[in-house]
PDB file of C-alpha atoms and ligand atoms in Angstrom:
ATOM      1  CA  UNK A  28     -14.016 -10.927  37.214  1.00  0.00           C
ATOM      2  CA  UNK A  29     -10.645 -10.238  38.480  1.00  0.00           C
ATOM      3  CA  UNK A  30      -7.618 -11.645  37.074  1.00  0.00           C
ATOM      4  CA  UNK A  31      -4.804 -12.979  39.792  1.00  0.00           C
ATOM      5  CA  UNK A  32      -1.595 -14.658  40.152  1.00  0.00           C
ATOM      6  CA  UNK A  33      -2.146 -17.268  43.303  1.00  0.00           C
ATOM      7  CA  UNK A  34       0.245 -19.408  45.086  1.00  0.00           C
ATOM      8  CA  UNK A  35      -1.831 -22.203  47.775  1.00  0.00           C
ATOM      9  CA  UNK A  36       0.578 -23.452  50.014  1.00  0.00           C
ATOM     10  CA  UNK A  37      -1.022 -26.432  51.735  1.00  0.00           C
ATOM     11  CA  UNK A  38       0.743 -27.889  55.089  1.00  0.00           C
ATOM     12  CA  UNK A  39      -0.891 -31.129  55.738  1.00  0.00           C
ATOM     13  CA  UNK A  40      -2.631 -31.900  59.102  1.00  0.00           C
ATOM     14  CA  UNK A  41      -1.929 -28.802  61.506  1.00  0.00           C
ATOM     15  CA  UNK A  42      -5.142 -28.601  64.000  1.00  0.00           C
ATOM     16  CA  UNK A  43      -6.739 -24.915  63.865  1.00  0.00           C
ATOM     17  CA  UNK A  44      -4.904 -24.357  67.864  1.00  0.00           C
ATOM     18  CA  UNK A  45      -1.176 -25.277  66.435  1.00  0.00           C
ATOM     19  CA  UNK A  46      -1.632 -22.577  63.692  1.00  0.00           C
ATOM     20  CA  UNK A  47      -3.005 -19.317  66.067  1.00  0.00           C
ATOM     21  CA  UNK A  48      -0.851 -20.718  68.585  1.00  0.00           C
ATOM     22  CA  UNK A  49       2.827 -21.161  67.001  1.00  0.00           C
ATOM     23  CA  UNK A  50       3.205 -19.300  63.548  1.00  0.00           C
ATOM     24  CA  UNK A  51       4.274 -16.116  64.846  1.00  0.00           C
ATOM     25  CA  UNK A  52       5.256 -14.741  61.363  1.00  0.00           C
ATOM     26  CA  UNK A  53       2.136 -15.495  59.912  1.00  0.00           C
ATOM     27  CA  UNK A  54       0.072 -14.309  63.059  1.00  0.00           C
ATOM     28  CA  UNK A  55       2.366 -11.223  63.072  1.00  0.00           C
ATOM     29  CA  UNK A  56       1.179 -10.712  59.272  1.00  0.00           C
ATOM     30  CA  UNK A  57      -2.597 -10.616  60.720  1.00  0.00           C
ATOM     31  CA  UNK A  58      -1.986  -8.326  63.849  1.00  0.00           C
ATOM     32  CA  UNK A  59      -0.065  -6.062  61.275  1.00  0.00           C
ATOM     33  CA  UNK A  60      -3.553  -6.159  58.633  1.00  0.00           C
ATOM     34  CA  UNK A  61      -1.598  -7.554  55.528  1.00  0.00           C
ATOM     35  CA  UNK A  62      -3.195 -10.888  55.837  1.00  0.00           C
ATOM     36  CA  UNK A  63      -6.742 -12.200  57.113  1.00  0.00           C
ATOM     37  CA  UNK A  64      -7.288 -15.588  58.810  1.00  0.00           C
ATOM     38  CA  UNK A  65     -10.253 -17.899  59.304  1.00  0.00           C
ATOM     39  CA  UNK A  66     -11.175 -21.272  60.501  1.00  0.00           C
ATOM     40  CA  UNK A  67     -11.951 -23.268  57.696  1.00  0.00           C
ATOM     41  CA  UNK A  68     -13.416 -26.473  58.177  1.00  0.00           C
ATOM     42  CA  UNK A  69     -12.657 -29.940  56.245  1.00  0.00           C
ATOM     43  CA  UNK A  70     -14.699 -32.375  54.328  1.00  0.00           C
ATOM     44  CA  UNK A  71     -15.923 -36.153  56.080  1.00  0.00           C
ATOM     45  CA  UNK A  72     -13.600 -38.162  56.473  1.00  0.00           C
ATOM     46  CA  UNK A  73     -11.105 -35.773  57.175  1.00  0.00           C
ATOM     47  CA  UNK A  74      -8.647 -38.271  55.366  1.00  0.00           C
ATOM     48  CA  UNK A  75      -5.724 -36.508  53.814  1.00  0.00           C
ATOM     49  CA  UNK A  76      -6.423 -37.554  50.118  1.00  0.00           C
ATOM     50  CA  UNK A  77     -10.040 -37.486  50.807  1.00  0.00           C
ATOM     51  CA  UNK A  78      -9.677 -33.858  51.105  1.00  0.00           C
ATOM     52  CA  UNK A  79      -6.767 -33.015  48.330  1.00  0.00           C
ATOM     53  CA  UNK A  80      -9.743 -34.498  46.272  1.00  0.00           C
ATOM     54  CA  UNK A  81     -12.364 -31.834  47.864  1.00  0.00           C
ATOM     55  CA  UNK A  82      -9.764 -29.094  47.568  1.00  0.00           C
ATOM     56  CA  UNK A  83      -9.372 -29.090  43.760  1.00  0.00           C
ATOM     57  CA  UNK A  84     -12.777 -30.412  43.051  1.00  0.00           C
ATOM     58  CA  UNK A  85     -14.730 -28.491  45.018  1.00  0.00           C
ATOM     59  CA  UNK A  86     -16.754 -31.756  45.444  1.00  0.00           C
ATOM     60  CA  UNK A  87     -17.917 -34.180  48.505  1.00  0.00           C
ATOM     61  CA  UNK A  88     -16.210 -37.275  48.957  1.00  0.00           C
ATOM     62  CA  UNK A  89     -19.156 -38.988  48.755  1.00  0.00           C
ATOM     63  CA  UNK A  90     -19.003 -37.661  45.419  1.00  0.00           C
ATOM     64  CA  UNK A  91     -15.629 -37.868  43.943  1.00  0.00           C
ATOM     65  CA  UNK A  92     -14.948 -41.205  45.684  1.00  0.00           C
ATOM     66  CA  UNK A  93     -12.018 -40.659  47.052  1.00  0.00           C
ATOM     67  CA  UNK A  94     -12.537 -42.386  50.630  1.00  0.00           C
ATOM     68  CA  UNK A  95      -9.205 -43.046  51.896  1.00  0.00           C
ATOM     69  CA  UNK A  96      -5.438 -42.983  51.383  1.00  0.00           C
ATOM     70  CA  UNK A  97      -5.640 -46.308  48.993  1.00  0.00           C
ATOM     71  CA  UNK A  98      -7.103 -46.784  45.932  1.00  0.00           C
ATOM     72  CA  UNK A  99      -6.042 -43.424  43.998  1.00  0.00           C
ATOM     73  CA  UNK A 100      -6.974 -42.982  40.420  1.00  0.00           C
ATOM     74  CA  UNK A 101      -7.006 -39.939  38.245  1.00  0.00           C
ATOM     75  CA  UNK A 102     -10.333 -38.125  38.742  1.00  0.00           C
ATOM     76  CA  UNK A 103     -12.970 -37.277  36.154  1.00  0.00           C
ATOM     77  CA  UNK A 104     -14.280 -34.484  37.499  1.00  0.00           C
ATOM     78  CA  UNK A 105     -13.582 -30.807  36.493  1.00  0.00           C
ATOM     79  CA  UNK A 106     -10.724 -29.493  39.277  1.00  0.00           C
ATOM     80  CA  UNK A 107      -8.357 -26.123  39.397  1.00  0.00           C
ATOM     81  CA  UNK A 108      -5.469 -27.158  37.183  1.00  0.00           C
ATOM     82  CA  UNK A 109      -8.120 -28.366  34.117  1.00  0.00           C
ATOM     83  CA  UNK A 110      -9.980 -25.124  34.534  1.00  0.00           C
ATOM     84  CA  UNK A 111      -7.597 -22.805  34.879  1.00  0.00           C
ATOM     85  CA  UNK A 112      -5.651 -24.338  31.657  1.00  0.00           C
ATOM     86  CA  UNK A 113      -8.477 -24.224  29.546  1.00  0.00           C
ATOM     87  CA  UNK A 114      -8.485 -20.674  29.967  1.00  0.00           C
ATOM     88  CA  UNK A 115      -4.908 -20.419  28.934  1.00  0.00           C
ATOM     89  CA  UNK A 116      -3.355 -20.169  31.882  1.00  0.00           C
ATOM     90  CA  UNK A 117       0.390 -21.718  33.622  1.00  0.00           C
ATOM     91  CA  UNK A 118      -0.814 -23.995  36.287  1.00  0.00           C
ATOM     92  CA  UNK A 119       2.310 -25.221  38.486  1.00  0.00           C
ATOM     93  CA  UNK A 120       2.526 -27.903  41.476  1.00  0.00           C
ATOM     94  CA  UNK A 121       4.975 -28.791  44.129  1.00  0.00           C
ATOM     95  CA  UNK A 122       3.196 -31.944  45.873  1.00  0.00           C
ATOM     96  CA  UNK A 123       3.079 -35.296  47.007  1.00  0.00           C
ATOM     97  CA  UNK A 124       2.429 -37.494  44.225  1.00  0.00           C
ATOM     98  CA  UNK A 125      -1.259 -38.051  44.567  1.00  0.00           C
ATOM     99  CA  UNK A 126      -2.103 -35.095  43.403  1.00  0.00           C
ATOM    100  CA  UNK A 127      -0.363 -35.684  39.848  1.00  0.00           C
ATOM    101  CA  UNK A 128      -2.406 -39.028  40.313  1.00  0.00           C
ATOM    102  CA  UNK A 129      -5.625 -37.424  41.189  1.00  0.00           C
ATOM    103  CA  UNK A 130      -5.419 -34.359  38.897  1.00  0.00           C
ATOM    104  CA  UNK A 131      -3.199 -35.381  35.689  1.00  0.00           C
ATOM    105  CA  UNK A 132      -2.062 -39.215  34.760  1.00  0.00           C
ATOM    106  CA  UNK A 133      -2.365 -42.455  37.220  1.00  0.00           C
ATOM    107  CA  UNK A 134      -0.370 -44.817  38.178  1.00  0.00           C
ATOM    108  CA  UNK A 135       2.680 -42.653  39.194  1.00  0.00           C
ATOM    109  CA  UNK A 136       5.678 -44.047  37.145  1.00  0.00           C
ATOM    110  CA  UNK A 137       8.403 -42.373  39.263  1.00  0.00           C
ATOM    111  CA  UNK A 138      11.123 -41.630  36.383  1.00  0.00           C
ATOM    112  CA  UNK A 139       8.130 -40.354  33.933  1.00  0.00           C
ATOM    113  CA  UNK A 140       6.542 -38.140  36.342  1.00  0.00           C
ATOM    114  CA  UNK A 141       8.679 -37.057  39.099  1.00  0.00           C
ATOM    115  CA  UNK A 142       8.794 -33.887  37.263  1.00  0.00           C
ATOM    116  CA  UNK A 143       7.555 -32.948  34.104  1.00  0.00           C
ATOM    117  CA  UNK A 144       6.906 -29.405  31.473  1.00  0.00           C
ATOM    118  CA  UNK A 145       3.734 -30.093  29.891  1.00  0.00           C
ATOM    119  CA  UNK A 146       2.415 -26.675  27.997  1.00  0.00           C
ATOM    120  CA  UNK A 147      -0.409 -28.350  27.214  1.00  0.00           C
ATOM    121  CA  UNK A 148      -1.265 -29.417  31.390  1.00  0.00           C
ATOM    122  CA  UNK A 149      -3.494 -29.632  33.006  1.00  0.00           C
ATOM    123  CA  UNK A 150      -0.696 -28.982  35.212  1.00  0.00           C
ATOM    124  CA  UNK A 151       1.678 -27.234  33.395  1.00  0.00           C
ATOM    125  CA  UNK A 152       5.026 -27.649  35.539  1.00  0.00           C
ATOM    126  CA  UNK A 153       5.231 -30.749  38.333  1.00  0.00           C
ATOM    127  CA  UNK A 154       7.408 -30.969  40.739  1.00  0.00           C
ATOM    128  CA  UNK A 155       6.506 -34.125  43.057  1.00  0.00           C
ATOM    129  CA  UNK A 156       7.489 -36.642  45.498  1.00  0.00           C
ATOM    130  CA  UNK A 157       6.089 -39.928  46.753  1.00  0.00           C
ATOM    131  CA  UNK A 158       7.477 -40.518  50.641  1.00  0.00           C
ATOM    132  CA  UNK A 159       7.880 -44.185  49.534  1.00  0.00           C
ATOM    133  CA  UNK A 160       9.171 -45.348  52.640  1.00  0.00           C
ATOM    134  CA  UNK A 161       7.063 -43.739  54.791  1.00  0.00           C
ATOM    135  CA  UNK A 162       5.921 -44.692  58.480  1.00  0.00           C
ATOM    136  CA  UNK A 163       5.604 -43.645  62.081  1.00  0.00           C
ATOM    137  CA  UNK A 164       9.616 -43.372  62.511  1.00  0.00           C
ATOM    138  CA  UNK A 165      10.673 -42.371  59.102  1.00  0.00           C
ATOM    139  CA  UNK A 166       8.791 -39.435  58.155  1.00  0.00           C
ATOM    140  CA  UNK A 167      10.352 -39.809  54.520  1.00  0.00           C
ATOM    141  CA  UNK A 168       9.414 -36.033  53.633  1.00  0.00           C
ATOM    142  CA  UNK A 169      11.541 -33.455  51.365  1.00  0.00           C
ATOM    143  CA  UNK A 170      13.088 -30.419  53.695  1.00  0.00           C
ATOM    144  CA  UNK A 171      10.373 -27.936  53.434  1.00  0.00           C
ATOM    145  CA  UNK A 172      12.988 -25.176  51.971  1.00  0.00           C
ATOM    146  CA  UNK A 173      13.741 -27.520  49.039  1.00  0.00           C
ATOM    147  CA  UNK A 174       9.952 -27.436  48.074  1.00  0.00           C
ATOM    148  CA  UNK A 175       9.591 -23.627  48.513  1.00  0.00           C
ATOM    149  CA  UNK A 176      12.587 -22.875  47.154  1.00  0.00           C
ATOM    150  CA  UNK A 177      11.173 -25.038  44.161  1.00  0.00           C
ATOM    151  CA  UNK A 178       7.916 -23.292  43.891  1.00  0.00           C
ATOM    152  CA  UNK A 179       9.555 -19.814  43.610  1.00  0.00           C
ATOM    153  CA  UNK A 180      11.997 -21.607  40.830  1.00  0.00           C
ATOM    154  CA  UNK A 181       7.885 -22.281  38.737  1.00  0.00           C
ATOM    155  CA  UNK A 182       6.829 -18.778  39.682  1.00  0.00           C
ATOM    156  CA  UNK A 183      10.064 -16.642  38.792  1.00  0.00           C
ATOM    157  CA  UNK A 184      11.264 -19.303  35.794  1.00  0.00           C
ATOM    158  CA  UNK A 185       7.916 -20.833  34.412  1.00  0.00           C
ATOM    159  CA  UNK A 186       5.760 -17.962  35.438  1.00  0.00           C
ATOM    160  CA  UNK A 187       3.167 -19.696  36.535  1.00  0.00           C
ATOM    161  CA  UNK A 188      -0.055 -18.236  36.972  1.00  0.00           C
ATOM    162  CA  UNK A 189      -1.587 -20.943  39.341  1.00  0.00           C
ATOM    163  CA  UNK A 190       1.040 -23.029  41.569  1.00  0.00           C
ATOM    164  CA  UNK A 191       0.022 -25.366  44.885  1.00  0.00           C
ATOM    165  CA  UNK A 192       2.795 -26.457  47.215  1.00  0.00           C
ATOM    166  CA  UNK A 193       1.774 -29.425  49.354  1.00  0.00           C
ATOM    167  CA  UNK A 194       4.085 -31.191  52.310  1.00  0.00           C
ATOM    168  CA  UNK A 195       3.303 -33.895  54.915  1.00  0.00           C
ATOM    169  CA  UNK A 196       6.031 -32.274  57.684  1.00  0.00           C
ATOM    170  CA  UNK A 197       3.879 -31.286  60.024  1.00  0.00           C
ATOM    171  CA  UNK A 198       1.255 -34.087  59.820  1.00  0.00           C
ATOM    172  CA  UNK A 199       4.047 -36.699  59.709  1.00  0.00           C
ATOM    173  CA  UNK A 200       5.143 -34.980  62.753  1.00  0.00           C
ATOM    174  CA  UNK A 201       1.682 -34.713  64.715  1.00  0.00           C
ATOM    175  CA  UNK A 202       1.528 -38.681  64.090  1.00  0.00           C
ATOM    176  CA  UNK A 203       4.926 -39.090  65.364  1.00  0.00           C
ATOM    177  CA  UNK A 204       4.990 -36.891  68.340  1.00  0.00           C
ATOM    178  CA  UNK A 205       1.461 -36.166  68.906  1.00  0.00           C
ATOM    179  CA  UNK A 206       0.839 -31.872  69.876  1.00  0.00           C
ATOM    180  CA  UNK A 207       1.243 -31.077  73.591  1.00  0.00           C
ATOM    181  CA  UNK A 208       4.881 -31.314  73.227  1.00  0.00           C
ATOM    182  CA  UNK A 209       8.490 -29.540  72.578  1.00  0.00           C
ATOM    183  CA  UNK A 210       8.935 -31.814  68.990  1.00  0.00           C
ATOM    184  CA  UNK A 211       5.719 -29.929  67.824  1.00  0.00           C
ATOM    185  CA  UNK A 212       6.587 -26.581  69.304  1.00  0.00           C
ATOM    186  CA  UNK A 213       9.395 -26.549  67.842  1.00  0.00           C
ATOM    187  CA  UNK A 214       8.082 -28.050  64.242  1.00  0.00           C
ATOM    188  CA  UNK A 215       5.920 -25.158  63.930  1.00  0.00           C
ATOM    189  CA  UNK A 216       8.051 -22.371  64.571  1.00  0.00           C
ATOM    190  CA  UNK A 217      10.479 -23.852  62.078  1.00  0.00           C
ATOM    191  CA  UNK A 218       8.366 -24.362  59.118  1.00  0.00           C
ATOM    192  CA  UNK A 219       6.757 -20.636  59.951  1.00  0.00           C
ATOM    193  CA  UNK A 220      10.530 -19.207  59.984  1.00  0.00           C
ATOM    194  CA  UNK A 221      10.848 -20.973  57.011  1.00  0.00           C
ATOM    195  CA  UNK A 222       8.104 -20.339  54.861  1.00  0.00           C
ATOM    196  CA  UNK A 223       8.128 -16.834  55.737  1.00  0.00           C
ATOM    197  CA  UNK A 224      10.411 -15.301  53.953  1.00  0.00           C
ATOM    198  CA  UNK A 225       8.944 -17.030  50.627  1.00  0.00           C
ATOM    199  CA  UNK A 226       5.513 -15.371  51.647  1.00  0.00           C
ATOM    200  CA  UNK A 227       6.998 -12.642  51.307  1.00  0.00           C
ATOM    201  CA  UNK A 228       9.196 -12.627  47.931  1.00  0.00           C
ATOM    202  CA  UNK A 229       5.695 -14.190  46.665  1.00  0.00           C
ATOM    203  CA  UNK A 230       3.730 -11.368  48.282  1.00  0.00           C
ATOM    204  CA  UNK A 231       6.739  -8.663  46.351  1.00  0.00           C
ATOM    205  CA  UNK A 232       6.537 -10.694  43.208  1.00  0.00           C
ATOM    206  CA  UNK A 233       2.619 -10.284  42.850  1.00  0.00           C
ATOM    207  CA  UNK A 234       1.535 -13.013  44.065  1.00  0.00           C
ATOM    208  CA  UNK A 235      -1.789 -13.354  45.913  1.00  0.00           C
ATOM    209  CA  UNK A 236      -0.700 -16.181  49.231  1.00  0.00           C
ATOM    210  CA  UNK A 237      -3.364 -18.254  50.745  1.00  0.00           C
ATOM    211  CA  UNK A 238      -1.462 -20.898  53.707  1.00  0.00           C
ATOM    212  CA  UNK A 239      -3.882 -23.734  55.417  1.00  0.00           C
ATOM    213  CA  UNK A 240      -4.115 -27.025  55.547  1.00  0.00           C
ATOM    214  CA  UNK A 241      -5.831 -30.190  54.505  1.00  0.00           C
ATOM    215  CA  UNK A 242      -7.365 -31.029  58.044  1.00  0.00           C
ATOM    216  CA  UNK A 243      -6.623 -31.225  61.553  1.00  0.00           C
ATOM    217  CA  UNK A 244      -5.650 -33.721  63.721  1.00  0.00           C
ATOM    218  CA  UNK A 245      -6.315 -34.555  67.787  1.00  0.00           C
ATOM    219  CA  UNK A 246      -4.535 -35.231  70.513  1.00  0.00           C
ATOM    220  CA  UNK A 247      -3.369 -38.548  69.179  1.00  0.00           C
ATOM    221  CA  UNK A 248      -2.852 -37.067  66.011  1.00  0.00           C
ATOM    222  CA  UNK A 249      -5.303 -38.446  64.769  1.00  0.00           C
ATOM    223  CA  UNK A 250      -7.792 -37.570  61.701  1.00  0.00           C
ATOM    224  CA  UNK A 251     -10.198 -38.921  59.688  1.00  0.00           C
ATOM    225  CA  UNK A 252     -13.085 -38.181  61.631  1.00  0.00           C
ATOM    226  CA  UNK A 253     -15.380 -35.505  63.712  1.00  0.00           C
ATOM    227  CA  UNK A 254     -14.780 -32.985  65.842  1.00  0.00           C
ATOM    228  CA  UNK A 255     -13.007 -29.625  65.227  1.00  0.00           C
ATOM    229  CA  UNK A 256      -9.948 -30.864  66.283  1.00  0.00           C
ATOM    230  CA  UNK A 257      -9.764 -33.568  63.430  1.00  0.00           C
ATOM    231  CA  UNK A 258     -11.769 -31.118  60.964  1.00  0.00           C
ATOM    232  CA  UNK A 259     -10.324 -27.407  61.629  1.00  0.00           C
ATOM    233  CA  UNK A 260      -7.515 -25.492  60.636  1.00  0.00           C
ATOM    234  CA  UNK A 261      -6.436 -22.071  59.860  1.00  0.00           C
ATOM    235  CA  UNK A 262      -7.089 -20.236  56.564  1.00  0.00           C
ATOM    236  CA  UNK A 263      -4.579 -17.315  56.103  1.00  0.00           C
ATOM    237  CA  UNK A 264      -4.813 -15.184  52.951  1.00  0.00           C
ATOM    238  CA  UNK A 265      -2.890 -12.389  51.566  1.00  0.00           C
ATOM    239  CA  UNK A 266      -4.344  -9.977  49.063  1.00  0.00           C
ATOM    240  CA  UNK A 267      -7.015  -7.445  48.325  1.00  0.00           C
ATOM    241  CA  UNK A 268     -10.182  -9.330  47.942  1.00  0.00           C
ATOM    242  CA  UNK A 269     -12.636  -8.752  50.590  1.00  0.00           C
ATOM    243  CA  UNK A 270     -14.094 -11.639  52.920  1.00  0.00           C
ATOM    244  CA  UNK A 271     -16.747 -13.004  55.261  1.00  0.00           C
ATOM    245  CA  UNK A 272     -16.742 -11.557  59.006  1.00  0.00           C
ATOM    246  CA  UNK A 273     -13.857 -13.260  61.072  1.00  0.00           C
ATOM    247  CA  UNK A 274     -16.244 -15.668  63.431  1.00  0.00           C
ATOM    248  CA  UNK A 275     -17.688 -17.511  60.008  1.00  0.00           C
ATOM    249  CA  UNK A 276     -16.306 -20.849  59.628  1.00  0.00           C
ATOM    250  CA  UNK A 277     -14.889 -21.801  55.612  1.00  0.00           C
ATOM    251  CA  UNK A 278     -16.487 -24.595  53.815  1.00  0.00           C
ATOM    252  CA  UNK A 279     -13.450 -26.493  52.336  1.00  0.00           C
ATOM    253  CA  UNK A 280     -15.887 -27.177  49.103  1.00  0.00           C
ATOM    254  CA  UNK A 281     -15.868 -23.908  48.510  1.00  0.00           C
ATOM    255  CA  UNK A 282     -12.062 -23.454  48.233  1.00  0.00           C
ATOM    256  CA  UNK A 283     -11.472 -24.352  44.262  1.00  0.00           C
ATOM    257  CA  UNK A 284     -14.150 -21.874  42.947  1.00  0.00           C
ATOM    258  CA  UNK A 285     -12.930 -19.022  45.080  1.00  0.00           C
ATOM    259  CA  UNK A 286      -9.607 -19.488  43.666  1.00  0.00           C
ATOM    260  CA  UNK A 287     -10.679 -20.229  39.996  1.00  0.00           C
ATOM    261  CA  UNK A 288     -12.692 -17.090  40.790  1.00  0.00           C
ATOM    262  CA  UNK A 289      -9.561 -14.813  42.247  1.00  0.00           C
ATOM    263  CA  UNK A 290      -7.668 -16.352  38.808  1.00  0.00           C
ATOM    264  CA  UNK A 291     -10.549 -15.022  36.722  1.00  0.00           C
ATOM    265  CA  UNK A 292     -11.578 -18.246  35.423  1.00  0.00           C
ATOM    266  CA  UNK A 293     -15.108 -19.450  35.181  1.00  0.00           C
ATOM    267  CA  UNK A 294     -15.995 -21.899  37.635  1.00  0.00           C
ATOM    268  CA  UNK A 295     -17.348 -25.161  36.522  1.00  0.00           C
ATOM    269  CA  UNK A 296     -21.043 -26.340  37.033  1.00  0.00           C
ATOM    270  CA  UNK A 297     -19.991 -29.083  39.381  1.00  0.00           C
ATOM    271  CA  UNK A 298     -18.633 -26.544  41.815  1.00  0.00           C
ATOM    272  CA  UNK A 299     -21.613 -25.695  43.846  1.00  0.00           C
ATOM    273  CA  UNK A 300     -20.353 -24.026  47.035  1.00  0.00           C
ATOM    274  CA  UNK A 301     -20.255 -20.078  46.933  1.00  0.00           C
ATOM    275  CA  UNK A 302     -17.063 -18.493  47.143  1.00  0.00           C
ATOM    276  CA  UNK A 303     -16.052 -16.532  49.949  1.00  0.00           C
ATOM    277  CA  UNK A 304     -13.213 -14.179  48.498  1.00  0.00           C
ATOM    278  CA  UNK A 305     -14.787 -11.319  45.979  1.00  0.00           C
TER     279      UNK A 305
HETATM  280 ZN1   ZN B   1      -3.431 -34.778  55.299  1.00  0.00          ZN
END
């Protein structure tokens, strides 16, 4: 078993088209073979915390219980940061609040856990924010440099070994504005100019990348439900371990034990789904 640094970088609710269609710098990364892409395909309901829950758990909603965007608790299931910190390693996250909910203490006291330095994790270093506020007109969400800018800050200060970076731009966005428009045209190639350079001092800094999302969404923007539009998104990843032929579609449960496996860490008994980078 290998042992890996890995940054996931998780935009929130950009349909598999918006990706192949309008990230030119991450597309341009593919043409030029330093990165690999897939369609990976999300959990039912394809609810946003539904699926943060899958992501780290490797485990069905219908298992975890997470079945919507109310009722968040801290989970008691095995996930990436409790793993990976058992086996002594720097876990780091840049997110929306829920996942310091899901994956370390709930309720969220704001002032106690905006951010927080906790050797003994199971996230190490947190960095979150809540997008109280939040609706259809006020997206209420951080400027996306701020948050990469802060995950290079955990990777180049903390030295983190582990580190997720999660933001709501795009899906706030796709609600807003819906996808067969200029707004999202133009969404997309910003957050692409902008995350690219970070890819990059990540990529320099020995970093293995992976960039995707939580879901999709539809022409509405809407998702929740069926359909690859609601389900499917992209699934880029930089670094040397080999993966499935190009037309295979990712199963999101098996996301958390491919990573605990790139980090070297043994992957827990509750995370059943193969994974799909060796
Ligand atoms: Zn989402």
């Amino acid at each position: 078993m290998s042992q890996n640094k890995l940054l996931l970088i998780i935009l929130d609710g950009v349909p598999y088209a918006n990706w192949r269609r309008l990230f030119g710098n991450l597309e341009g990364w593919v043409e030029a073979g330093e990165a690999r892409v897939w369609r990976m395909r999300s959990v039912l309901p394809s609810t946003s915390a539904s699926c943060y829950a899958s992501i780290h758990t490797g485990l069905l909603p219908q298992v975890h219980r997470i079945w919507d965007n109310a009722d968040i608790r801290r989970l008691e299931f095995p996930d990436i940061f409790s793993e990976a910190t058992k086996a002594g390693l720097k876990t780091g996250a840049v997110t929306h609040s829920y996942w310091s909910e899901f994956f370390n203490r709930a309720p969220f006291d704001v002032v106690r856990d905006i951010e927080y330095d906790e050797p003994g994790g199971p996230i190490t270093h947190g960095r979150f924010h809540t997008m109280k506020g939040y609706g259809h007109d006020n997206q209420m969400t951080p400027a996306d440099y701020d948050l990469f800018g802060t995950l290079t800050r955990l990777a180049e200060v903390k030295g983190i070994d582990y580190g997720i970076l999660h933001t709501c731009t795009l899906d706030s966005m796709g609600h807003r504005f819906y996808h067969d428009c200029e707004a999202m045209d133009h969404a997309c190639f910003a957050m692409d100019a902008t995350l690219a350079p970070f890819v990059d001092r990540w990529r320099r800094a020995g970093y293995e990348v992976i960039v995707t999302a939580d879901h999709g969404q539809d022409a509405r923007g809407h998702h929740g439900g069926t359909g690859p539009d609601q389900r499917d998104f992209a699934f880029y990843y930089f670094g040397p371990a080999e993966g499935p032929a190009p037309e295979v579609v990712l199963d999101q449960l098996a996301l958390a034990p491919t990573i605990l496996g790139r980090l070297g860490v043994p992957v827990p008994a509750t995370m059943t789904a193969a994974p799909f980078l060796r």
